[in-house]
CSV table of C-alpha atoms and ligand atoms in Angstrom, one decimal:
chain,number,residue,atom,x,y,z
A,1,MET,CA,98.3,165.9,26.1
A,2,ASP,CA,101.9,166.6,25.3
A,3,LEU,CA,104.2,163.6,25.7
A,4,LYS,CA,107.9,164.4,26.1
A,5,ILE,CA,110.1,161.2,26.2
A,6,TYR,CA,113.8,161.4,26.8
A,7,LYS,CA,116.5,158.8,27.0
A,8,ASP,CA,117.1,158.8,30.8
A,9,LYS,CA,116.4,160.5,34.2
A,10,GLN,CA,119.3,162.9,33.7
A,11,GLU,CA,118.0,164.1,30.3
A,12,VAL,CA,114.4,164.4,31.8
A,13,ALA,CA,115.8,166.5,34.7
A,14,LYS,CA,117.7,168.7,32.2
A,15,GLN,CA,114.7,169.2,29.9
A,16,PHE,CA,112.2,169.6,32.8
A,17,SER,CA,114.4,172.3,34.4
A,18,SER,CA,114.5,174.3,31.2
A,19,TYR,CA,110.7,173.9,30.8
A,20,PHE,CA,110.2,175.1,34.4
A,21,VAL,CA,112.3,178.2,33.9
A,22,ASP,CA,110.5,178.9,30.6
A,23,GLN,CA,107.3,178.8,32.6
A,24,LEU,CA,108.5,181.7,34.7
A,25,LYS,CA,109.3,183.9,31.8
A,26,ASP,CA,107.2,187.2,31.7
A,27,LYS,CA,105.6,186.3,35.1
A,28,ASP,CA,105.7,188.7,38.0
A,29,VAL,CA,104.5,186.0,40.4
A,30,PHE,CA,104.3,182.3,39.9
A,31,HIS,CA,102.5,179.8,42.2
A,32,VAL,CA,103.7,176.2,41.8
A,33,ALA,CA,102.8,173.0,43.6
A,34,LEU,CA,105.7,170.6,43.8
A,35,SER,CA,105.5,166.8,43.7
A,36,GLY,CA,107.2,164.6,46.3
A,37,GLY,CA,108.8,161.2,46.5
A,38,SER,CA,112.2,160.4,44.9
A,39,THR,CA,111.8,161.4,41.2
A,40,PRO,CA,112.0,165.2,41.8
A,41,LYS,CA,115.5,164.9,43.5
A,42,ILE,CA,117.5,164.8,40.3
A,43,VAL,CA,115.4,167.5,38.8
A,44,PHE,CA,115.8,169.9,41.7
A,45,ASP,CA,119.6,169.2,41.7
A,46,VAL,CA,119.8,170.2,38.0
A,47,LEU,CA,117.5,173.2,38.5
A,48,ALA,CA,119.7,174.4,41.3
A,49,GLU,CA,123.0,173.7,39.4
A,50,LYS,CA,122.0,175.2,36.1
A,51,PHE,CA,119.6,178.0,37.1
A,52,SER,CA,120.3,179.1,40.7
A,53,ASP,CA,121.6,182.5,39.5
A,54,LYS,CA,119.5,182.8,36.4
A,55,VAL,CA,116.1,183.0,38.0
A,56,ASP,CA,114.5,185.7,40.2
A,57,TRP,CA,113.3,183.2,42.8
A,58,SER,CA,111.6,186.0,44.7
A,59,LYS,CA,108.7,185.8,42.3
A,60,VAL,CA,108.3,182.0,42.7
A,61,HIS,CA,105.9,180.8,45.5
A,62,PHE,CA,106.3,177.2,46.4
A,63,TYR,CA,103.6,174.8,47.7
A,64,TRP,CA,103.3,171.0,47.7
A,65,GLY,CA,100.7,168.8,46.1
A,66,ASP,CA,101.0,166.5,49.0
A,67,GLU,CA,103.1,165.8,52.1
A,68,ARG,CA,103.7,162.9,54.4
A,69,CYS,CA,102.5,163.5,57.9
A,70,VAL,CA,105.9,163.5,59.4
A,71,PRO,CA,108.1,166.2,61.0
A,72,PRO,CA,110.1,168.4,58.5
A,73,THR,CA,113.3,166.7,59.9
A,74,ASP,CA,112.1,163.2,58.9
A,75,ASP,CA,113.7,161.5,55.9
A,76,ASP,CA,110.2,160.9,54.6
A,77,SER,CA,109.4,164.6,54.4
A,78,ASN,CA,108.9,166.0,50.9
A,79,TYR,CA,109.8,169.4,52.4
A,80,LYS,CA,113.1,168.1,53.7
A,81,MET,CA,113.9,166.5,50.4
A,82,THR,CA,113.2,169.8,48.6
A,83,VAL,CA,115.4,171.8,51.0
A,84,GLU,CA,118.3,169.4,50.5
A,85,HIS,CA,118.0,169.3,46.7
A,86,LEU,CA,116.8,172.8,45.9
A,87,PHE,CA,116.1,175.4,48.5
A,88,SER,CA,119.5,175.1,50.2
A,89,LYS,CA,121.1,176.0,46.9
A,90,ILE,CA,119.0,178.9,45.7
A,91,GLU,CA,118.2,182.4,47.0
A,92,VAL,CA,114.5,182.0,47.7
A,93,PRO,CA,112.8,184.2,50.3
A,94,LYS,CA,111.6,182.0,53.3
A,95,GLU,CA,108.1,183.5,53.0
A,96,ASN,CA,107.8,182.0,49.5
A,97,ILE,CA,108.1,178.5,50.8
A,98,ASN,CA,104.7,177.3,52.0
A,99,ARG,CA,105.2,173.8,53.4
A,100,ILE,CA,102.5,171.5,54.6
A,101,LEU,CA,103.0,171.1,58.3
A,102,GLY,CA,103.4,167.3,58.4
A,103,GLU,CA,104.0,167.3,62.1
A,104,LYS,CA,100.5,168.7,62.8
A,105,ASN,CA,97.2,166.9,63.2
A,106,PRO,CA,96.4,165.8,59.6
A,107,VAL,CA,92.7,166.9,59.6
A,108,ASN,CA,93.5,170.4,61.0
A,109,GLU,CA,96.5,170.8,58.7
A,110,ALA,CA,94.4,169.9,55.6
A,111,MET,CA,92.0,172.6,56.5
A,112,ARG,CA,94.7,175.1,57.3
A,113,TYR,CA,96.5,174.4,54.0
A,114,ALA,CA,93.3,174.6,52.0
A,115,ASN,CA,92.6,177.9,53.6
A,116,LEU,CA,96.1,179.1,52.7
A,117,LEU,CA,95.6,178.2,49.1
A,118,GLU,CA,92.2,179.9,49.0
A,119,ILE,CA,93.8,183.1,50.3
A,120,ASP,CA,97.1,183.0,48.4
A,121,LEU,CA,95.9,181.9,45.0
A,122,ASP,CA,93.5,183.3,42.4
A,123,ARG,CA,90.2,181.5,42.7
A,124,VAL,CA,88.2,180.5,39.7
A,125,GLU,CA,84.7,179.0,39.3
A,126,GLU,CA,83.4,177.3,42.4
A,127,GLY,CA,86.1,179.2,44.4
A,128,ILE,CA,88.8,176.6,43.5
A,129,PRO,CA,92.3,177.9,44.0
A,130,GLN,CA,94.3,178.0,40.8
A,131,PHE,CA,98.0,177.2,40.6
A,132,ASP,CA,100.1,178.4,37.6
A,133,LEU,CA,101.7,174.9,37.6
A,134,VAL,CA,101.1,171.6,39.4
A,135,ILE,CA,103.9,169.1,39.2
A,136,LEU,CA,102.8,165.5,39.7
A,137,GLY,CA,104.5,162.2,40.1
A,138,MET,CA,102.8,158.8,39.7
A,139,GLY,CA,103.2,155.7,41.9
A,140,ASP,CA,103.6,152.2,40.5
A,141,ASP,CA,99.9,151.7,41.6
A,142,GLY,CA,98.7,154.7,39.5
A,143,HIS,CA,98.3,157.0,42.4
A,144,THR,CA,99.2,160.7,42.0
A,145,ALA,CA,99.7,163.4,44.7
A,146,SER,CA,98.5,161.3,47.6
A,147,ILE,CA,95.2,160.1,46.1
A,148,PHE,CA,95.5,156.3,46.1
A,149,PRO,CA,93.3,154.0,44.0
A,150,TYR,CA,91.5,152.6,47.1
A,151,GLU,CA,90.6,156.1,48.2
A,152,ILE,CA,89.8,157.5,44.7
A,153,GLU,CA,86.7,159.2,45.9
A,154,LEU,CA,88.9,161.7,47.6
A,155,TRP,CA,89.6,163.1,44.1
A,156,ASN,CA,86.2,164.8,44.0
A,157,SER,CA,86.1,165.8,47.7
A,158,GLU,CA,84.6,169.2,48.3
A,159,ASP,CA,87.7,170.0,50.5
A,160,HIS,CA,90.5,171.4,48.5
A,161,CYS,CA,92.9,169.5,50.7
A,162,VAL,CA,92.2,166.0,52.0
A,163,VAL,CA,93.7,163.5,54.4
A,164,ALA,CA,94.8,160.2,52.8
A,165,THR,CA,96.3,157.0,54.1
A,166,HIS,CA,99.1,155.2,52.4
A,167,PRO,CA,97.7,151.7,51.5
A,168,ASP,CA,100.8,149.8,52.7
A,169,SER,CA,102.4,151.8,55.4
A,170,GLY,CA,99.2,153.4,56.8
A,171,GLN,CA,101.1,156.7,56.8
A,172,LYS,CA,98.8,159.7,56.8
A,173,ARG,CA,99.2,162.2,54.0
A,174,VAL,CA,97.8,165.6,53.3
A,175,SER,CA,97.0,166.1,49.6
A,176,ILE,CA,95.4,168.6,47.2
A,177,ASN,CA,92.3,167.2,45.6
A,178,GLY,CA,91.5,166.5,42.0
A,179,LYS,CA,89.6,169.8,41.5
A,180,VAL,CA,92.6,171.9,42.5
A,181,ILE,CA,94.8,169.7,40.2
A,182,ASN,CA,92.5,170.1,37.2
A,183,THR,CA,92.0,173.8,37.8
A,184,ALA,CA,95.7,174.5,37.4
A,185,LYS,CA,96.8,176.6,34.4
A,186,GLU,CA,99.2,173.8,33.6
A,187,VAL,CA,99.9,170.3,34.9
A,188,ALA,CA,103.2,168.5,34.4
A,189,PHE,CA,103.8,164.8,35.1
A,190,LEU,CA,107.3,163.9,36.0
A,191,VAL,CA,107.6,160.1,35.8
A,192,THR,CA,110.7,158.0,35.3
A,193,GLY,CA,111.7,154.3,35.6
A,194,GLU,CA,110.6,150.9,34.4
A,195,SER,CA,108.3,150.3,37.4
A,196,LYS,CA,106.0,153.0,36.1
A,197,ALA,CA,105.7,151.7,32.5
A,198,GLU,CA,102.6,149.6,33.0
A,199,LYS,CA,100.6,152.5,34.6
A,200,VAL,CA,101.9,155.1,32.1
A,201,GLU,CA,100.6,152.9,29.3
A,202,ALA,CA,97.2,152.4,31.0
A,203,VAL,CA,96.8,156.1,31.8
A,204,VAL,CA,98.1,157.7,28.6
A,205,GLU,CA,96.4,155.2,26.3
A,206,LYS,CA,93.3,155.0,28.5
A,207,THR,CA,93.3,151.2,28.4
A,208,GLU,CA,90.4,149.2,30.0
A,209,GLY,CA,90.2,149.7,33.7
A,210,SER,CA,92.6,152.7,33.7
A,211,GLU,CA,89.8,154.9,35.2
A,212,ALA,CA,90.6,153.1,38.5
A,213,TYR,CA,94.0,154.9,38.7
A,214,PRO,CA,93.8,158.5,40.1
A,215,ALA,CA,96.5,159.6,37.6
A,216,SER,CA,93.9,158.9,34.8
A,217,LEU,CA,91.7,161.6,36.3
A,218,VAL,CA,94.3,164.3,35.6
A,219,ASN,CA,92.6,166.3,32.9
A,220,PRO,CA,93.2,170.1,33.4
A,221,THR,CA,90.3,172.3,32.2
A,222,SER,CA,93.0,174.4,30.5
A,223,GLY,CA,94.0,171.5,28.4
A,224,ASN,CA,97.6,172.1,29.3
A,225,LEU,CA,98.9,168.7,30.4
A,226,VAL,CA,102.5,167.6,29.7
A,227,TRP,CA,104.2,164.3,30.5
A,228,PHE,CA,108.0,164.2,31.1
A,229,LEU,CA,109.0,160.6,30.8
A,230,ASP,CA,112.2,158.6,30.4
A,231,GLU,CA,112.3,155.8,27.9
A,232,ALA,CA,112.0,153.2,30.7
A,233,ALA,CA,108.7,154.7,31.9
A,234,ALA,CA,107.5,155.1,28.3
A,235,SER,CA,108.7,151.6,27.3
A,236,LYS,CA,105.1,150.2,26.9
A,237,LEU,CA,103.9,153.2,24.9
A,238,ASN,CA,103.8,152.8,21.2
A,239,GLN,CA,105.3,156.3,20.9
A,240,ASN,CA,108.6,157.3,19.3
A,241,PRO,CA,111.1,159.2,21.6
A,242,SER,CA,110.9,162.9,20.9
B,301,6PG,C1,104.7,161.5,47.5
B,301,6PG,C2,104.2,162.0,46.1
B,301,6PG,C3,103.7,160.9,45.3
B,301,6PG,C4,104.9,160.5,44.4
B,301,6PG,C5,104.8,159.1,43.8
B,301,6PG,C6,106.0,158.7,43.0
B,301,6PG,O1,104.7,162.3,48.4
B,301,6PG,O2,105.0,160.3,47.5
B,301,6PG,O3,104.0,163.2,45.9
B,301,6PG,O4,102.6,161.1,44.5
B,301,6PG,O5,105.0,161.5,43.3
B,301,6PG,O6,104.6,158.3,44.9
B,301,6PG,O7,107.0,158.6,43.9
B,301,6PG,P1,108.5,158.3,43.4
B,301,6PG,O8,108.9,159.5,42.6
B,301,6PG,O9,109.3,158.1,44.6
B,301,6PG,O10,108.4,157.1,42.5
């Protein structure tokens, strides 16, 4: 596990953007699963601002680790957020953007999206689709993608994409499962803010009871796991800023 701790969100965004672009080096094609929520916004802004004309975006194929079951025009849509902060500012072919159809029936869409991943991506043992990179956020409750603590059994579902339900809002979500996450060639956590510090400590330092948090199950077979944190999110870790 590689812990990268930077002073603030801006610096995390800058460093993560460089890391992402480095990942693309010497790759003819690159399949990435994006995280949703609010944390990626500043990262996408910096990525677009600094690298829009320095990357051959035609080789990058975008997917999502999870989506809220809302239309793509809804403010809750991860796709909408990504269009506003990234895709509207870079030259990426439309066919490279593989959004989860949040407006569709969640069960059918989970099956459709799993099928798409199984067709588009290389498949490794047990036929699990393999991303080059999965980007993950983490909730204050220790959830990741849309696998919530009270539904942690979804992590080991046989279905590569599952339907989840937000514990507070009841909002339906479509999410990749834990096997797809842990089969990725590389997994990167992008987590900032004081509110995450308690769960970052629990998950990174494997404190007692941390196995109840889906984020603690992130353990890619490749061994390639990196955390991008700001000092606020890392504030409970006994780690020195890098
Ligand atoms: C989503 C996510 C989810 C997110 C965390 C953190 O669609 O909500 O993918 O896993 O990464 O909830 O969200 P914030 O970045 O908004 O804190």
